[in-house]
Coordinates of C-alpha atoms in Angstrom, one line a residue:
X98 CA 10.1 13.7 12.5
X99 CA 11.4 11.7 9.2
X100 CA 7.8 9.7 7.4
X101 CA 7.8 6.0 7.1
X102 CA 6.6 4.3 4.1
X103 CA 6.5 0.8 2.3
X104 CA 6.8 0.6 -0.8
X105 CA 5.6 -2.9 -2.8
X106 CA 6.5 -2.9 -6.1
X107 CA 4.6 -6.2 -7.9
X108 CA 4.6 -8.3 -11.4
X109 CA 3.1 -5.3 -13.8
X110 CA 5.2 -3.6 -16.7
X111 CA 6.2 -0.1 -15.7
X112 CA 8.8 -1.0 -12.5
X113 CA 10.3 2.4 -13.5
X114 CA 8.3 4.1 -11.8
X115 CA 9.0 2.0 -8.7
X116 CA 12.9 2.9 -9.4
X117 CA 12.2 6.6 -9.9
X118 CA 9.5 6.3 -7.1
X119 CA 12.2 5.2 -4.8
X120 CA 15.0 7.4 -5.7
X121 CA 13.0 10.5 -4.4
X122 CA 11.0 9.0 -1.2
X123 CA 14.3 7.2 0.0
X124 CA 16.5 10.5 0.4
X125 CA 13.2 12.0 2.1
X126 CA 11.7 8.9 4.1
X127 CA 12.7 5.8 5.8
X128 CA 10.9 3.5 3.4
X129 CA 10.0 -0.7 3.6
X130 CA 10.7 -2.3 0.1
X131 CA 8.4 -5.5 -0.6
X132 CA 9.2 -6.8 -4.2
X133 CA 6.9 -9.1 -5.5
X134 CA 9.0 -12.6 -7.8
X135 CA 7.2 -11.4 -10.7
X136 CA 8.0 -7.8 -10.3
X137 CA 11.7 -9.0 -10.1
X138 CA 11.4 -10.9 -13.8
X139 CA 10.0 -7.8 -14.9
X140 CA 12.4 -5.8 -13.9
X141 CA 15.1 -7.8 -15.4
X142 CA 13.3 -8.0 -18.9
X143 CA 12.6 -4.1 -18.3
X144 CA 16.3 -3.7 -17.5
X145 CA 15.8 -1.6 -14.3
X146 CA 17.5 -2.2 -10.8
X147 CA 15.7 -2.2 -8.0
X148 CA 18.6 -2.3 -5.4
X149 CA 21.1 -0.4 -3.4
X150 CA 18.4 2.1 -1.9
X151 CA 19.0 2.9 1.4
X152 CA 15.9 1.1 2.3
X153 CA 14.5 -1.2 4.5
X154 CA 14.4 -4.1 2.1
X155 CA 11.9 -7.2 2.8
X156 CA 10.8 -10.6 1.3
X157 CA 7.6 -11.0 -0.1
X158 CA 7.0 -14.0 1.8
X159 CA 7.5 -13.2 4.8
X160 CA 4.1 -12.2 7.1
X161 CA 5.8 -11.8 10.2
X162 CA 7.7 -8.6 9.3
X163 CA 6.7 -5.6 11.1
X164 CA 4.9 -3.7 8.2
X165 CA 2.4 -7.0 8.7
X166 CA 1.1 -5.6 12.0
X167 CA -1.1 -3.1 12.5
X168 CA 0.9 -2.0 15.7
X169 CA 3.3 -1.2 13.6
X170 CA 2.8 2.5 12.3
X171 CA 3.9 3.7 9.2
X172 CA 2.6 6.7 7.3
X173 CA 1.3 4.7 4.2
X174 CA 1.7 2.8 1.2
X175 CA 2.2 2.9 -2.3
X176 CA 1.9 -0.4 -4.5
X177 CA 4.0 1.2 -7.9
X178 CA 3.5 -0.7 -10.1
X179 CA 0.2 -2.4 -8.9
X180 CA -0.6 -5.5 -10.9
X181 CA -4.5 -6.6 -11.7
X182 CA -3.6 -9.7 -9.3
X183 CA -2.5 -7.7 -6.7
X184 CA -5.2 -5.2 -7.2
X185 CA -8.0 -7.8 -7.0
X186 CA -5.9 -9.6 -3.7
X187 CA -5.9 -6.4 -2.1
X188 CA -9.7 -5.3 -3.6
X189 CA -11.5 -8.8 -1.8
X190 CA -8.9 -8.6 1.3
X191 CA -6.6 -11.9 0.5
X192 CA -3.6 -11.1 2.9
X193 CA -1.5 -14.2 1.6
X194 CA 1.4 -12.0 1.0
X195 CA 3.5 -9.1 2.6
X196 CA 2.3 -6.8 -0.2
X197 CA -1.1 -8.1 0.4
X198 CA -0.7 -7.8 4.3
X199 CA 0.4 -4.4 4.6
X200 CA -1.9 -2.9 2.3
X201 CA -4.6 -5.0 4.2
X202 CA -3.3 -3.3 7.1
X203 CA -3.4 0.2 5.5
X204 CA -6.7 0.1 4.9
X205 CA -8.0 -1.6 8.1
X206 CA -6.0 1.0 10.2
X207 CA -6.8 3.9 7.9
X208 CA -3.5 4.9 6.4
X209 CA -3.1 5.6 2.6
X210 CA -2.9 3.5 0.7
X211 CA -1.9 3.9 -3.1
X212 CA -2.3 1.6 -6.1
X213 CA -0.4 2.7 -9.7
X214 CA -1.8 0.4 -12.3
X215 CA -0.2 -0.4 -15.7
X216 CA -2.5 -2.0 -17.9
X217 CA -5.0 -1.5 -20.5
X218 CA -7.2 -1.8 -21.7
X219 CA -9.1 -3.0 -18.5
X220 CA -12.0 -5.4 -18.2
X221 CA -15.5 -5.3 -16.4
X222 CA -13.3 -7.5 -13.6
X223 CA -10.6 -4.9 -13.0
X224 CA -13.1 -1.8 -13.0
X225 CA -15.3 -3.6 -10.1
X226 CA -11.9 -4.1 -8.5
X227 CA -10.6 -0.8 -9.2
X228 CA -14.2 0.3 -7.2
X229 CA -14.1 -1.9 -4.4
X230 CA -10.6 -1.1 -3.5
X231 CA -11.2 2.8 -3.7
X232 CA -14.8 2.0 -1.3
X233 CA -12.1 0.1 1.5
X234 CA -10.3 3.5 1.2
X235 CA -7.8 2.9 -1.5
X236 CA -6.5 5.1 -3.7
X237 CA -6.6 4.5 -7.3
X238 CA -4.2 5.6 -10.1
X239 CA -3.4 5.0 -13.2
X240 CA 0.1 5.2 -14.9
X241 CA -1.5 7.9 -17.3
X242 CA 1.0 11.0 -17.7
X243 CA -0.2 14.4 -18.5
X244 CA 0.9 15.9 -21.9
X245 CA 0.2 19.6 -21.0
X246 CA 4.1 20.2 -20.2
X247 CA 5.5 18.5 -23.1
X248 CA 7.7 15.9 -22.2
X249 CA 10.7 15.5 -23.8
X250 CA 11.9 12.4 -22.5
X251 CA 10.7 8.7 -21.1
X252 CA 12.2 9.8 -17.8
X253 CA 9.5 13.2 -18.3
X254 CA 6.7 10.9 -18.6
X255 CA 7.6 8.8 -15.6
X256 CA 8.6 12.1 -13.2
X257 CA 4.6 13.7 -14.0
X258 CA 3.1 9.8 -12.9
X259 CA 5.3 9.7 -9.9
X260 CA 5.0 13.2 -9.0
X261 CA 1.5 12.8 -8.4
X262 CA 1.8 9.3 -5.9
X263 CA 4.5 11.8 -4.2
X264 CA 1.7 14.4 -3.7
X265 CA -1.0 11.6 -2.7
X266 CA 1.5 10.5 0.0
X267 CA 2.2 14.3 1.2
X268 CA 6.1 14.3 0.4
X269 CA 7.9 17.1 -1.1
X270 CA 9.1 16.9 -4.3
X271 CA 10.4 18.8 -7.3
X272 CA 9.1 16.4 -10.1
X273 CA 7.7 18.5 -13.0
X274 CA 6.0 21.9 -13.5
X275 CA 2.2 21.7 -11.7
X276 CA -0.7 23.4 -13.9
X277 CA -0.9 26.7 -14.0
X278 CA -3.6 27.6 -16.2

């Protein structure tokens, strides 16, 4: 049985990992894409494409798309990458988005539901968001790559941060080397 996952991608630098992201889960999953207005500036300043996936591609703005319903099942979500606005929408349960929706529905129906933040350094405001999404079930990650395997490339860096939403979200992947002591 093939996974199902949406994917939002919102208005934080870092929507590489959002392209890379998709380029492994869509040849593995079917997958819902919800790309924030913001997050499509960045990605034009960034110089990344976020089209042509074989995806299920939807507008931000629009609530009554399936992945806004809880009868609607889906294995989980992964906001990549999650901005502080979205975090604190999703953190104090404002739905006024599809982003917001789904990952309000994700955590009211108990699915995963993962959020890749980009910035730093973070204030007291995003740490008690940070905590209250991760007590409604979230969880939280940071875009912080590990060194240990030392990364040659950008593309390195990015593979070891979205190697580990891949194992948070329980899909095969061959992204990096994992610790070995």
């Amino acid at each position: 049985m093939t996974k199902e996952f949406v994917v939002g991608v919102t208005g934080a630098s870092g929507v590489v990992y959002a392209r890379r992201l998709l380029e492994v889960l869509c040849d593995q999953a079917t997958v819902h894409i919800v790309i924030s207005e913001t997050a499509r500036q960045i990605a034009g300043i960034e110089g990344v494409n976020l089209t042509g996936f074989d995806a299920i591609y939807a507008e931000n703005s629009n609530l009554a798309a399936d992945i806004a319903s809880g009868s609607f099942r889906y294995d989980g979500m992964a906001i990549v990458p999650c901005s502080m606005k979205t975090l604190a929408a999703v953190s104090n349960g404002l739905a006024d988005n599809l982003i917001g929706r789904a990952a309000d529905v994700c955590l009211k129906e108990r699915r995963p539901l993962l959020l890749l933040l980009r910035e730093m350094p973070l204030s007291r405001i995003h740490l008690k968001n940070m905590l209250a999404a991760d007590e409604a079930g979230a969880t939280v990650m940071v875009a912080s790559p590990p060194f240990y395997q030392h990364p040659q490339t950008i593309d390195d860096l990015v593979d070891m941060v979205v190697a580990r939403v891949l194992d948070h979200m329980k899909v095969e992947h061959s992204l990096g080397t994992r610790w070995s002591g």
